[in-house]
PDB file of N, CA, C and O in Angstrom:
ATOM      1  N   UNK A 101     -66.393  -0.114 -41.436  1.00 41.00           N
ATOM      2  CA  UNK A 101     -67.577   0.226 -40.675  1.00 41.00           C
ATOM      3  C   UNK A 101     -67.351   1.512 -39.889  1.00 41.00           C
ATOM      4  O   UNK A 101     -68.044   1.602 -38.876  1.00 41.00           O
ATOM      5  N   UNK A 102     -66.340   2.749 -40.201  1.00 43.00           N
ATOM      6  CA  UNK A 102     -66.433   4.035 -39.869  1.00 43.00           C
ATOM      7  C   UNK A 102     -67.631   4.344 -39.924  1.00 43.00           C
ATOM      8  O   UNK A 102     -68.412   3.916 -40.774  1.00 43.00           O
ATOM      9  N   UNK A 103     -68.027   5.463 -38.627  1.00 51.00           N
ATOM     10  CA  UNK A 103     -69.263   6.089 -38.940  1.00 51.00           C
ATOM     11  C   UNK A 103     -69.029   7.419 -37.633  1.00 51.00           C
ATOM     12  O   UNK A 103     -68.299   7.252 -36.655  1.00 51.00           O
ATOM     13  N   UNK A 104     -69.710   8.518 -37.868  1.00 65.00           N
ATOM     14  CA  UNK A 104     -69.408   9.083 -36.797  1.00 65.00           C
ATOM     15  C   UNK A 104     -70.307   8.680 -35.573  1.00 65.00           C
ATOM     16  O   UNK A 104     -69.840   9.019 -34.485  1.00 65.00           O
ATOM     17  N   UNK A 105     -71.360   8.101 -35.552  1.00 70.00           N
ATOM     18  CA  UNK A 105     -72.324   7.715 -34.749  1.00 70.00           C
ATOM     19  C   UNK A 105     -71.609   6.895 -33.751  1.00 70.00           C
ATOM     20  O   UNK A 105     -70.877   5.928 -33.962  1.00 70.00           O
ATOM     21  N   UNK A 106     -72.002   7.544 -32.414  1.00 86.00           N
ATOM     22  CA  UNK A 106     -71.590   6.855 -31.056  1.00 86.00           C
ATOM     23  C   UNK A 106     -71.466   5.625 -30.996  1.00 86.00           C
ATOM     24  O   UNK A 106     -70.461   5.037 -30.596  1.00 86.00           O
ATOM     25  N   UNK A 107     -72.864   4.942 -31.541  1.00 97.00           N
ATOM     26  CA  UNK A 107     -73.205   3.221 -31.388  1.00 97.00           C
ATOM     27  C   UNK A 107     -73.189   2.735 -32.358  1.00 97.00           C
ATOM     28  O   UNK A 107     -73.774   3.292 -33.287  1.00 97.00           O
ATOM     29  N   UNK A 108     -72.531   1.513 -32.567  1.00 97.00           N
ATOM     30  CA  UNK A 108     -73.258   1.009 -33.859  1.00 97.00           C
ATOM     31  C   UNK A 108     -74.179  -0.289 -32.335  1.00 97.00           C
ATOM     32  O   UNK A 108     -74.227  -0.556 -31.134  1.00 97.00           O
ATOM     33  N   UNK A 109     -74.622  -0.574 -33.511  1.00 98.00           N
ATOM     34  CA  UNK A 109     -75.998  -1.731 -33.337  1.00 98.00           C
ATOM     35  C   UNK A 109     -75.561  -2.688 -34.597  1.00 98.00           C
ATOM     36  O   UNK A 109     -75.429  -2.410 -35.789  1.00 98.00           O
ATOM     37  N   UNK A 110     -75.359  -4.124 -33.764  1.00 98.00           N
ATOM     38  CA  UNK A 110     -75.317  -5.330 -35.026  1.00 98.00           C
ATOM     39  C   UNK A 110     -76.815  -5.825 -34.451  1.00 98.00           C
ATOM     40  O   UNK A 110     -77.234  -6.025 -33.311  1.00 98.00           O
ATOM     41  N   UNK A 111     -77.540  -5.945 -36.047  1.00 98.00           N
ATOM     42  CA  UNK A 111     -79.269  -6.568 -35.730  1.00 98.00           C
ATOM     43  C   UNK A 111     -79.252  -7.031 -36.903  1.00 98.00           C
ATOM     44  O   UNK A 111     -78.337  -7.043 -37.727  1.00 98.00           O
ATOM     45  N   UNK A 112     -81.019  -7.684 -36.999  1.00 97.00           N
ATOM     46  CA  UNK A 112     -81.784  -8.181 -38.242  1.00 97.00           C
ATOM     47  C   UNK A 112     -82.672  -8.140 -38.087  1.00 97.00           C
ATOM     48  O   UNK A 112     -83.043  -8.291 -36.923  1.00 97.00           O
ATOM     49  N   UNK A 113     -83.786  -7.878 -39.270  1.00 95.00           N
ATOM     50  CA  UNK A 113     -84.893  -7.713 -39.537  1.00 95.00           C
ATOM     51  C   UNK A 113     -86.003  -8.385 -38.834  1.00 95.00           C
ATOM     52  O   UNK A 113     -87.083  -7.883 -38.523  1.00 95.00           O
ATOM     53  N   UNK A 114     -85.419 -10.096 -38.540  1.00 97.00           N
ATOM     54  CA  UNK A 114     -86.303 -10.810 -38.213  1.00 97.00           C
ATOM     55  C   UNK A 114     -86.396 -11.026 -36.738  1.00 97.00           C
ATOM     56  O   UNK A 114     -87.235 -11.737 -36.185  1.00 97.00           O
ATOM     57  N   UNK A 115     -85.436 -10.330 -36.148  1.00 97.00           N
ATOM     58  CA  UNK A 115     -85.322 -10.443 -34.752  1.00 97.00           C
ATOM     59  C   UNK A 115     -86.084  -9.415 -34.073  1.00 97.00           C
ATOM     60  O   UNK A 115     -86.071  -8.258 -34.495  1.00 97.00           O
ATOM     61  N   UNK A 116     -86.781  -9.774 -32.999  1.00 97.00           N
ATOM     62  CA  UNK A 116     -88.010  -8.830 -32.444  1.00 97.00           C
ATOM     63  C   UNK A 116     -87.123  -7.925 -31.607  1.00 97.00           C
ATOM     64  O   UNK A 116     -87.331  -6.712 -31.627  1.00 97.00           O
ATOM     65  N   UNK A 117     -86.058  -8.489 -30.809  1.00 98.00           N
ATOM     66  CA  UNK A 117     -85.276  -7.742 -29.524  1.00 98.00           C
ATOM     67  C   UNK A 117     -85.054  -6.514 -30.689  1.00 98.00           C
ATOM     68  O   UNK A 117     -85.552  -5.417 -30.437  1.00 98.00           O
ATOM     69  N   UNK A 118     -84.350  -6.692 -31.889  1.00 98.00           N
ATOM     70  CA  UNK A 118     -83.296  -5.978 -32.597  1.00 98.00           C
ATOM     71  C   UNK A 118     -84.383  -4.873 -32.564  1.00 98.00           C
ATOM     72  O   UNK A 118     -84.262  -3.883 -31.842  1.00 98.00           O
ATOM     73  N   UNK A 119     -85.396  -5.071 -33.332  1.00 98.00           N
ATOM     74  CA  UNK A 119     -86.773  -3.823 -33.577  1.00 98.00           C
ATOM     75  C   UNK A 119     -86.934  -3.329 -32.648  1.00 98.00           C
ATOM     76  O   UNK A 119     -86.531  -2.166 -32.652  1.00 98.00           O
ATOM     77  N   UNK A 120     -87.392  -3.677 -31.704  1.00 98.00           N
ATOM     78  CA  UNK A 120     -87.262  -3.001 -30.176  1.00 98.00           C
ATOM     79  C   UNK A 120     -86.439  -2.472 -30.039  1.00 98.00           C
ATOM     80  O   UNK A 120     -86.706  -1.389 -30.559  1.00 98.00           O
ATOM     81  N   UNK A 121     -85.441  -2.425 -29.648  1.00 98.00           N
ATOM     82  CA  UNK A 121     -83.952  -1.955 -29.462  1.00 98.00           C
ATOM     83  C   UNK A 121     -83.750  -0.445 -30.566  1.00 98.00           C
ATOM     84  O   UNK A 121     -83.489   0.716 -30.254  1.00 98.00           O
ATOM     85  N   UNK A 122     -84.048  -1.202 -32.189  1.00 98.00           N
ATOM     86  CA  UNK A 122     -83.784   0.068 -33.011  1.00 98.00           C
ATOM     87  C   UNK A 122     -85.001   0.912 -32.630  1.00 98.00           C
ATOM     88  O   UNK A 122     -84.628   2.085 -32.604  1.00 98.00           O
ATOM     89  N   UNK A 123     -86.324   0.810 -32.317  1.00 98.00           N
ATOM     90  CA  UNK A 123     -87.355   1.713 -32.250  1.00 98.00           C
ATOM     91  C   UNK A 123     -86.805   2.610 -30.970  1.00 98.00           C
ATOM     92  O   UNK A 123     -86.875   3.836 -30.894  1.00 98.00           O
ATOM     93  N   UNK A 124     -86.247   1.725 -29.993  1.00 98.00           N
ATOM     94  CA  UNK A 124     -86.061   2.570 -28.849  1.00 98.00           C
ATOM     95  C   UNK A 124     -85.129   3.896 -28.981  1.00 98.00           C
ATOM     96  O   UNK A 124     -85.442   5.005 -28.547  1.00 98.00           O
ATOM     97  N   UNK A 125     -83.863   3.555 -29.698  1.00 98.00           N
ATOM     98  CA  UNK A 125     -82.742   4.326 -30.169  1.00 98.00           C
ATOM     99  C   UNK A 125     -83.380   5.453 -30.796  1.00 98.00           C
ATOM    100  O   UNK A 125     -83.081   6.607 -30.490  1.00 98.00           O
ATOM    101  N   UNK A 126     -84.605   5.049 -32.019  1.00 97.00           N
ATOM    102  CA  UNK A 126     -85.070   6.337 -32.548  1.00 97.00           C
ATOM    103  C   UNK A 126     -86.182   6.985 -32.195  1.00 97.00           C
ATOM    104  O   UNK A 126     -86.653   7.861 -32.920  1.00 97.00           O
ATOM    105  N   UNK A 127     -86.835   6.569 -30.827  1.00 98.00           N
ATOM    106  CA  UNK A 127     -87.632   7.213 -30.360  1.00 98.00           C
ATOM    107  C   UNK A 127     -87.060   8.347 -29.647  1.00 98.00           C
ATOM    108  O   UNK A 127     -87.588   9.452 -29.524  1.00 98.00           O
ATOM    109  N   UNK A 128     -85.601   7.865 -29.053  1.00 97.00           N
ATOM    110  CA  UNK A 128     -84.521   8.716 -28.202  1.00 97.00           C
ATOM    111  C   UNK A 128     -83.978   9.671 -29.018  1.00 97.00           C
ATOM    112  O   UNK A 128     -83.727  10.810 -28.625  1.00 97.00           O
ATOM    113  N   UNK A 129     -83.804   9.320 -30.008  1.00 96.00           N
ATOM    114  CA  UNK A 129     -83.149  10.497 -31.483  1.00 96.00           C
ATOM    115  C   UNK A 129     -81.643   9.968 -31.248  1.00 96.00           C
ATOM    116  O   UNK A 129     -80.688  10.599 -31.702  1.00 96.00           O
ATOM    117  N   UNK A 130     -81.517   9.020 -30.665  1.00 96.00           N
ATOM    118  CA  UNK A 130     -80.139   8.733 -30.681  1.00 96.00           C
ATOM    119  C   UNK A 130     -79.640   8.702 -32.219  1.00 96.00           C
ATOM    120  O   UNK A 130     -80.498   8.575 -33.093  1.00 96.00           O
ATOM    121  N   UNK A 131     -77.946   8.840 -32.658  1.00 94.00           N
ATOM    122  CA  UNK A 131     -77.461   8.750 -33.541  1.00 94.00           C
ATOM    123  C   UNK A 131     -76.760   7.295 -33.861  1.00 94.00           C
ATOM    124  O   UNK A 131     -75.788   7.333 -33.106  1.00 94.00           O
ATOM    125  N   UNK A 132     -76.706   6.153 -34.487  1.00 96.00           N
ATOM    126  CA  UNK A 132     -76.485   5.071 -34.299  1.00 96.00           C
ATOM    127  C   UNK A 132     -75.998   4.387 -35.593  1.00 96.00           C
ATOM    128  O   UNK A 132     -76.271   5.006 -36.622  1.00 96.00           O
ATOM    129  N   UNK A 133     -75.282   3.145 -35.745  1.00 96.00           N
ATOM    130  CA  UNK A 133     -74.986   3.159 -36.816  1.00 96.00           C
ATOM    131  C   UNK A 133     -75.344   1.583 -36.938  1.00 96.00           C
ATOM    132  O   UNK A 133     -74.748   0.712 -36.304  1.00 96.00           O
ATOM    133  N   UNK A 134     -76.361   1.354 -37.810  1.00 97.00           N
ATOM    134  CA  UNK A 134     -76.751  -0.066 -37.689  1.00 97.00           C
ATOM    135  C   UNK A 134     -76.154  -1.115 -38.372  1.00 97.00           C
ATOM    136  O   UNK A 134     -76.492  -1.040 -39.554  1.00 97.00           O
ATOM    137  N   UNK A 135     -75.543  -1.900 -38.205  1.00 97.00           N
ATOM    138  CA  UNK A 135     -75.015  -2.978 -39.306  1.00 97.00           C
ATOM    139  C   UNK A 135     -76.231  -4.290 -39.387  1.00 97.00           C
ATOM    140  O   UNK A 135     -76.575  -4.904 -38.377  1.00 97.00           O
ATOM    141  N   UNK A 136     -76.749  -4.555 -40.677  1.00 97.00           N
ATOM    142  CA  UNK A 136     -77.656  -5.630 -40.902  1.00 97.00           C
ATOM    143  C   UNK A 136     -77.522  -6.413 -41.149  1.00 97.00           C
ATOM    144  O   UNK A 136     -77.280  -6.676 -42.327  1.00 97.00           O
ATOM    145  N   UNK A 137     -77.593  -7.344 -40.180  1.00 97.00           N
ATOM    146  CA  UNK A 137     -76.634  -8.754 -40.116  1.00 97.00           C
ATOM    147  C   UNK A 137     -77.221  -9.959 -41.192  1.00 97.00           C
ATOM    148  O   UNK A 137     -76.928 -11.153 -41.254  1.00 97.00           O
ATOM    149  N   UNK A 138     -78.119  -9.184 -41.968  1.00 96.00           N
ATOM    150  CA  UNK A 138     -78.950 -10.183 -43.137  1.00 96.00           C
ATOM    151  C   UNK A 138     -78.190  -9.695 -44.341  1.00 96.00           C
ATOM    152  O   UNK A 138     -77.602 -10.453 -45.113  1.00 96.00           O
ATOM    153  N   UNK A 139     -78.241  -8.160 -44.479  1.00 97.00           N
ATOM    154  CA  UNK A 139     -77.324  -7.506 -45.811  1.00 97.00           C
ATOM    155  C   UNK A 139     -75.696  -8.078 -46.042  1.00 97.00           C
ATOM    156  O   UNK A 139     -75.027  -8.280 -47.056  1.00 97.00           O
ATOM    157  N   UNK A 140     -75.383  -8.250 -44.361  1.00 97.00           N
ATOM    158  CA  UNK A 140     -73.707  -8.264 -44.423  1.00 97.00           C
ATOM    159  C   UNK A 140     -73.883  -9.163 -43.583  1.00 97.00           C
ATOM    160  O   UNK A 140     -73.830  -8.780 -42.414  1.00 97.00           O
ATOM    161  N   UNK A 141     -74.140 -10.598 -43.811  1.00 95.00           N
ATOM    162  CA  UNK A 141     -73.542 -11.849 -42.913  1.00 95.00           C
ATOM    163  C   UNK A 141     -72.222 -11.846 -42.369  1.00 95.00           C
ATOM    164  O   UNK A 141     -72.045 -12.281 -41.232  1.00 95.00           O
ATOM    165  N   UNK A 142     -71.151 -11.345 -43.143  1.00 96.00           N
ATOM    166  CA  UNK A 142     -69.653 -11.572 -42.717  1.00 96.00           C
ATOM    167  C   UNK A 142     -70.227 -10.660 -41.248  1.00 96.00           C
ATOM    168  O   UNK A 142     -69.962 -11.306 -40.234  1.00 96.00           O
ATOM    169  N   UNK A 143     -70.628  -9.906 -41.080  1.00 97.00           N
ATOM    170  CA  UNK A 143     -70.532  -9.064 -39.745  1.00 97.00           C
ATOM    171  C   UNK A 143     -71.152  -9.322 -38.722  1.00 97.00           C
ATOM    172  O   UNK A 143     -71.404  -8.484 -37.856  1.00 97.00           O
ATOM    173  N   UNK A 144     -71.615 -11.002 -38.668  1.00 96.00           N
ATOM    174  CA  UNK A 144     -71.942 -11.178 -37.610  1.00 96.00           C
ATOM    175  C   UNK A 144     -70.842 -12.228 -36.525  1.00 96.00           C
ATOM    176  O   UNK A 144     -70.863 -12.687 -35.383  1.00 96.00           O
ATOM    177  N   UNK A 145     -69.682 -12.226 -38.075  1.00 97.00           N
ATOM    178  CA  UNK A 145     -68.871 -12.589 -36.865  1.00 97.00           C
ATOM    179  C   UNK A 145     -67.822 -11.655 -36.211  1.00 97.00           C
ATOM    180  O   UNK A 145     -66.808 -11.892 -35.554  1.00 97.00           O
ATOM    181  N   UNK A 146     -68.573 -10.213 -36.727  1.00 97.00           N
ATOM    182  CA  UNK A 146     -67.767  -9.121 -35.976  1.00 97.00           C
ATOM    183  C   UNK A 146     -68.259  -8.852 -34.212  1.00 97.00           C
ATOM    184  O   UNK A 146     -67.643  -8.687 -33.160  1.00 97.00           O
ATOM    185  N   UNK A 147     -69.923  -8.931 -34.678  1.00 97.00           N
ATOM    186  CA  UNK A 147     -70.616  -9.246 -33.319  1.00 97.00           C
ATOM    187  C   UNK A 147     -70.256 -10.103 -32.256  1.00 97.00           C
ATOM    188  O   UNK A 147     -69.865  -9.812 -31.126  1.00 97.00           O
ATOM    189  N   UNK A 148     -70.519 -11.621 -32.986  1.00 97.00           N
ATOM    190  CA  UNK A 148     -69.669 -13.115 -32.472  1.00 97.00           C
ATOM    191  C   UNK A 148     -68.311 -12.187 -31.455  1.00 97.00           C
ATOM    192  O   UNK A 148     -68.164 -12.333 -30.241  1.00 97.00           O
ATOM    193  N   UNK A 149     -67.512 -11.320 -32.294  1.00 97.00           N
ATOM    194  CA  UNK A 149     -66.329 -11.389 -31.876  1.00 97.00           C
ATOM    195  C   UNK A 149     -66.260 -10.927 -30.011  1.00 97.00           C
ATOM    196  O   UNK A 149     -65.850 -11.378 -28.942  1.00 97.00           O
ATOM    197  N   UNK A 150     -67.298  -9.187 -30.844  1.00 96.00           N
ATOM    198  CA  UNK A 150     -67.124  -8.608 -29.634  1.00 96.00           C
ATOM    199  C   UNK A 150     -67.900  -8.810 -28.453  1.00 96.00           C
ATOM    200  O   UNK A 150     -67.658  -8.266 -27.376  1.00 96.00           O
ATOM    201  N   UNK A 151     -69.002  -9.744 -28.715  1.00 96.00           N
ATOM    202  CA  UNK A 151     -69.747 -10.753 -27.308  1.00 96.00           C
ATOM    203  C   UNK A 151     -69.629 -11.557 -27.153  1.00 96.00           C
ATOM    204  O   UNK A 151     -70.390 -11.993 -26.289  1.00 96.00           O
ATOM    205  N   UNK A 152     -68.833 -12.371 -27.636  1.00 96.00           N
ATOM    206  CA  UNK A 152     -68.574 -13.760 -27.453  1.00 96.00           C
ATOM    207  C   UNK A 152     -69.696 -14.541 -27.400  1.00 96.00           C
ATOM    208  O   UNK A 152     -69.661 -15.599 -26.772  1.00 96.00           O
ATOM    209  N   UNK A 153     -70.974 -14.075 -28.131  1.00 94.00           N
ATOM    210  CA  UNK A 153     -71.949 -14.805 -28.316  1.00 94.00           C
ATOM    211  C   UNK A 153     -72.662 -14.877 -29.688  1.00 94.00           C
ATOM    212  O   UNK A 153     -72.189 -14.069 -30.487  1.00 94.00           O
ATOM    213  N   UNK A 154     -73.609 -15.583 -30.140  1.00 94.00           N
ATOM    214  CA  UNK A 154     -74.247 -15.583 -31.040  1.00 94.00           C
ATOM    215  C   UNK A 154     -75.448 -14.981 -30.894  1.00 94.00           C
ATOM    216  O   UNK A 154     -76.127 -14.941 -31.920  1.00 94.00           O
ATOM    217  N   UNK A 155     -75.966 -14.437 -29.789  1.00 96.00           N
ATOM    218  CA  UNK A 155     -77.070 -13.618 -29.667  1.00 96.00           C
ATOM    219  C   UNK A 155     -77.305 -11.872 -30.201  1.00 96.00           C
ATOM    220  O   UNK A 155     -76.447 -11.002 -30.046  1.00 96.00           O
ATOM    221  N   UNK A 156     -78.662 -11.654 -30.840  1.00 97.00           N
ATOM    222  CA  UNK A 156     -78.058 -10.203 -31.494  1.00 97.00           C
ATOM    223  C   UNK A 156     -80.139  -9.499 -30.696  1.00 97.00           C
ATOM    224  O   UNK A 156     -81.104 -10.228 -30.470  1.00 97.00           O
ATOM    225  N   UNK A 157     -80.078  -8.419 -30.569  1.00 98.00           N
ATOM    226  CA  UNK A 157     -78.858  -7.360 -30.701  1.00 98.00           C
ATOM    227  C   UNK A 157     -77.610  -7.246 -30.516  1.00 98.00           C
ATOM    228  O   UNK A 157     -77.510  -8.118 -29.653  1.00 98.00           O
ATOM    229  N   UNK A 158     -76.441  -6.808 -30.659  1.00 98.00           N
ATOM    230  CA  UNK A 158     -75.176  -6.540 -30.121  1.00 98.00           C
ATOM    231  C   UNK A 158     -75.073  -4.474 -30.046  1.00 98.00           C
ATOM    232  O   UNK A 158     -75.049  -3.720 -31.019  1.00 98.00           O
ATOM    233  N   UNK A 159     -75.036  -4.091 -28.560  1.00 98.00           N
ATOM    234  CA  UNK A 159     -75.115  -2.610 -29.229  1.00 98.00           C
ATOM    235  C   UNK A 159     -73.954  -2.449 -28.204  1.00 98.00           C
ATOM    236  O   UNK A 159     -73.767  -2.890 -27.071  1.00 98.00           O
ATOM    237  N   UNK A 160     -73.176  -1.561 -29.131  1.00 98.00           N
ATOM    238  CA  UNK A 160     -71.309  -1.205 -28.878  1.00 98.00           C
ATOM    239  C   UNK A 160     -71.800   0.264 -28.410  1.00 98.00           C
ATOM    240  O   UNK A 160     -72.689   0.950 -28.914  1.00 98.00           O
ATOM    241  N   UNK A 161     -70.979   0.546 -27.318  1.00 97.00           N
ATOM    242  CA  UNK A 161     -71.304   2.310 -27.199  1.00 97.00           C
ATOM    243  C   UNK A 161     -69.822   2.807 -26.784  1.00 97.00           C
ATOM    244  O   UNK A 161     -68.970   2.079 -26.274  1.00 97.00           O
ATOM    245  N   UNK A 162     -69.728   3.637 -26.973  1.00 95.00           N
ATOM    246  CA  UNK A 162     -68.744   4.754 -27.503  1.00 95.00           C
ATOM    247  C   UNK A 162     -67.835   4.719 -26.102  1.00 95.00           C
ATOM    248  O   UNK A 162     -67.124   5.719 -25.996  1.00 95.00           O
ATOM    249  N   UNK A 163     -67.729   3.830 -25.085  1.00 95.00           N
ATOM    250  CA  UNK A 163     -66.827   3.804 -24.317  1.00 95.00           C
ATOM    251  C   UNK A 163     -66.262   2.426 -24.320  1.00 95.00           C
ATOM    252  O   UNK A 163     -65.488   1.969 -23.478  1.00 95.00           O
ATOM    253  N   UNK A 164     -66.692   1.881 -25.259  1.00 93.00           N
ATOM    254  CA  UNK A 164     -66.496   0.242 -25.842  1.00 93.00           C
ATOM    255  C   UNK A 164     -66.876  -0.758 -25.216  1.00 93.00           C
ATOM    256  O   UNK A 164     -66.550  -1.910 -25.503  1.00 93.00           O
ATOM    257  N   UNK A 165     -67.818  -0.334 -24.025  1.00 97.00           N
ATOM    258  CA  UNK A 165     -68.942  -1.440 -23.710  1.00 97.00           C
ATOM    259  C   UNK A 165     -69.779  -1.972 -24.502  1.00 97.00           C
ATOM    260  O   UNK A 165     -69.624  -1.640 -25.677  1.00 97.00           O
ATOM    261  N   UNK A 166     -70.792  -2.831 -24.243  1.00 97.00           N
ATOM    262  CA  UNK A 166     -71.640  -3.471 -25.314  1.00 97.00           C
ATOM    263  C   UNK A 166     -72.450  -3.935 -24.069  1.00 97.00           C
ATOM    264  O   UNK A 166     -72.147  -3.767 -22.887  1.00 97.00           O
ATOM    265  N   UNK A 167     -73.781  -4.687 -24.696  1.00 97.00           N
ATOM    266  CA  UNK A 167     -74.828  -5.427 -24.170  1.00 97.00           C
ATOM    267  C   UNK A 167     -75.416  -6.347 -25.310  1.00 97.00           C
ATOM    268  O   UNK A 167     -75.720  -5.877 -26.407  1.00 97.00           O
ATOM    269  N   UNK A 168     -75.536  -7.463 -25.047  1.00 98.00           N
ATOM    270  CA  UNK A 168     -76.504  -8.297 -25.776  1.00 98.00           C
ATOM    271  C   UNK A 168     -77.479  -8.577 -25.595  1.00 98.00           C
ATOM    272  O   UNK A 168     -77.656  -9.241 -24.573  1.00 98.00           O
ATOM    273  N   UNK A 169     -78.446  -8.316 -26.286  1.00 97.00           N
ATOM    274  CA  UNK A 169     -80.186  -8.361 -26.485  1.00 97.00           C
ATOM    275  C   UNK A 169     -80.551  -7.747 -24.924  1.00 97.00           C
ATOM    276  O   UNK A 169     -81.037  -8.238 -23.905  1.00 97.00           O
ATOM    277  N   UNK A 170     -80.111  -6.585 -25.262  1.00 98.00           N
ATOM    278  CA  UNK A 170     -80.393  -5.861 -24.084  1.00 98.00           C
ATOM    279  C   UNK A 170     -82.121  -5.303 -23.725  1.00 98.00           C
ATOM    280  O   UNK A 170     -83.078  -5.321 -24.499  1.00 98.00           O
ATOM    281  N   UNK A 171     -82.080  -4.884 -22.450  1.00 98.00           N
ATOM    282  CA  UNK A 171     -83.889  -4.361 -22.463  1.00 98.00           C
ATOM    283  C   UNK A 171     -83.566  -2.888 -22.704  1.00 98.00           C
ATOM    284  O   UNK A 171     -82.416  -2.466 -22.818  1.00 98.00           O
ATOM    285  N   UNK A 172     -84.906  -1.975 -22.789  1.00 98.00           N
ATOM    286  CA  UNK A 172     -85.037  -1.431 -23.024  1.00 98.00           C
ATOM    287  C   UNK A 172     -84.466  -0.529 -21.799  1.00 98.00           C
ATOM    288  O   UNK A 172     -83.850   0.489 -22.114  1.00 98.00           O
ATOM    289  N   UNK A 173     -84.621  -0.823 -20.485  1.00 98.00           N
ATOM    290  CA  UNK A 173     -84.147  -0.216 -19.357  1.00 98.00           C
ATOM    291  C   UNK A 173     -82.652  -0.418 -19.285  1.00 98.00           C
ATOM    292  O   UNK A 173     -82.194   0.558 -18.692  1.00 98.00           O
ATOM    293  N   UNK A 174     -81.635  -1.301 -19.647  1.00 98.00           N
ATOM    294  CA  UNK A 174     -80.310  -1.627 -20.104  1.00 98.00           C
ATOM    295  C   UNK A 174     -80.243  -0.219 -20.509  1.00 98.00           C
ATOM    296  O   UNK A 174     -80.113   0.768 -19.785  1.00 98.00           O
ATOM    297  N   UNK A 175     -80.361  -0.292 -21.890  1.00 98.00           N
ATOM    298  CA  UNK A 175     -80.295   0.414 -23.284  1.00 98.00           C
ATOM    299  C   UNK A 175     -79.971   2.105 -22.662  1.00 98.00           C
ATOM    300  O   UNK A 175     -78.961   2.795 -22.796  1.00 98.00           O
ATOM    301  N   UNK A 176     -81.618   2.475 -21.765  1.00 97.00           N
ATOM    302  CA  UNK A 176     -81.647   3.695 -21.742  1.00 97.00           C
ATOM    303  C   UNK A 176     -80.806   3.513 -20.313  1.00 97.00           C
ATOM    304  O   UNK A 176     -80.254   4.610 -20.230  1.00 97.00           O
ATOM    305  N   UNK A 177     -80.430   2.811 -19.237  1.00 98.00           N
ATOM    306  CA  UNK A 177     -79.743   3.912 -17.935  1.00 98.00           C
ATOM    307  C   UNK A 177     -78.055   3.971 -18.728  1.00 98.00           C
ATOM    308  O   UNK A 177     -77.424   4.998 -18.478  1.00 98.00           O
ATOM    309  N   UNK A 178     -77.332   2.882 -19.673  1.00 97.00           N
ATOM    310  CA  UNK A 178     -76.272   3.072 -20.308  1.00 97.00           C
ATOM    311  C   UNK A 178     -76.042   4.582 -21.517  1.00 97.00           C
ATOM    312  O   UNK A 178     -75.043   5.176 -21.921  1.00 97.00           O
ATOM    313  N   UNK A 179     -77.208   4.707 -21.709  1.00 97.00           N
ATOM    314  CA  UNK A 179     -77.277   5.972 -22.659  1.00 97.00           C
ATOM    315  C   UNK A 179     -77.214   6.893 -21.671  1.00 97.00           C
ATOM    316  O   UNK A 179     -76.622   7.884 -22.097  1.00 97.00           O
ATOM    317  N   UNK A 180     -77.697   7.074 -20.069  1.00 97.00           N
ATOM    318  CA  UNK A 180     -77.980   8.069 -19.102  1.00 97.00           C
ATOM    319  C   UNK A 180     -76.399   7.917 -18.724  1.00 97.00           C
ATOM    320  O   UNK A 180     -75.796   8.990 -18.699  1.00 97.00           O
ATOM    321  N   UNK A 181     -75.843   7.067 -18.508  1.00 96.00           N
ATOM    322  CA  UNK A 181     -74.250   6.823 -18.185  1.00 96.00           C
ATOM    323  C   UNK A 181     -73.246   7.421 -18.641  1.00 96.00           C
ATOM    324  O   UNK A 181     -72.346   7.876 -17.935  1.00 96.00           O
ATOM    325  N   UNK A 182     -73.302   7.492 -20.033  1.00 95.00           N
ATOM    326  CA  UNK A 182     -72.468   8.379 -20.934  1.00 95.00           C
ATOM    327  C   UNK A 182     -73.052   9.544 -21.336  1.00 95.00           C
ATOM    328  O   UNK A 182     -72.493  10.045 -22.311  1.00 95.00           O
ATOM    329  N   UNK A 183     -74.137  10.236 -20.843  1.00 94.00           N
ATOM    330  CA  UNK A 183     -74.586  11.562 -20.615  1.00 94.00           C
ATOM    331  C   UNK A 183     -74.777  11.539 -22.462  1.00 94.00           C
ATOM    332  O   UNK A 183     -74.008  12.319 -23.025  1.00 94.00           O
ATOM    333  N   UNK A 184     -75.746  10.701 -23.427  1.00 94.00           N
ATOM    334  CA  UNK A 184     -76.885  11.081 -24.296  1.00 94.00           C
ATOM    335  C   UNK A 184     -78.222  10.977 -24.275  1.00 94.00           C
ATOM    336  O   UNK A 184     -79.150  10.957 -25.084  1.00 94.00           O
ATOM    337  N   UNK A 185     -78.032  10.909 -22.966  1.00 93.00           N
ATOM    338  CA  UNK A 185     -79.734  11.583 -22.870  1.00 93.00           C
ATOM    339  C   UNK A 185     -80.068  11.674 -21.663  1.00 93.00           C
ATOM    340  O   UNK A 185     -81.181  12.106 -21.361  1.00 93.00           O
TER     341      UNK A 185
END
C-alpha cells in the first residue's frame, strides 16, 4: 500500500461518513490514497489494526495520527495542523 499521497483513507462505498469524508478531501484537492475496504477486505484489518476499532472511515495522516469516522471539522482543522491547507 505505497503511495506518495500524505493520507491514505480506509472506506466503502456503502458507508455515508466514508463519502463525506472522500467528497471533503476532494473538494480540498487534497492528495489521498484510498483503500476500498469492499475491493480489499483483507485491509480492513489493517484499519482494525491502526484504530483499534471496527468503525470506518479510518484516515491516517502523514504524521501517523488517524481519526475514525471523523467530521468534517476534525478532517479540515487536522489538515490546517500539518499546514495542507
Amino acid at each position: 500500500m505505497s503511495s506518495d499521497a500524505p493520507i491514505r483513507m480506509f472506506g466503502a462505498d456503502w458507508c455515508r461518513d466514508c463519502i463525506r469524508t472522500k467528497k471533503q478531501l476532494d473538494d480540498l484537492g487534497i492528495a489521498y490514497e484510498y483503500v476500498d475496504l469492499v475491493a480489499d477486505p483483507a485491509a480492513a484489518d489493517v484499519a482494525k489494526e491502526i484504530s483499534g476499532r471496527t468503525s470506518i472511515p479510518v484516515v491516517v495522516y502523514p504524521d501517523s495520527s488517524h481519526h475514525v469516522e471523523p467530521s468534517n471539522a476534525d478532517v479540515e482543522a487536522k489538515l490546517r495542523e500539518l499546514s495542507l491547507i
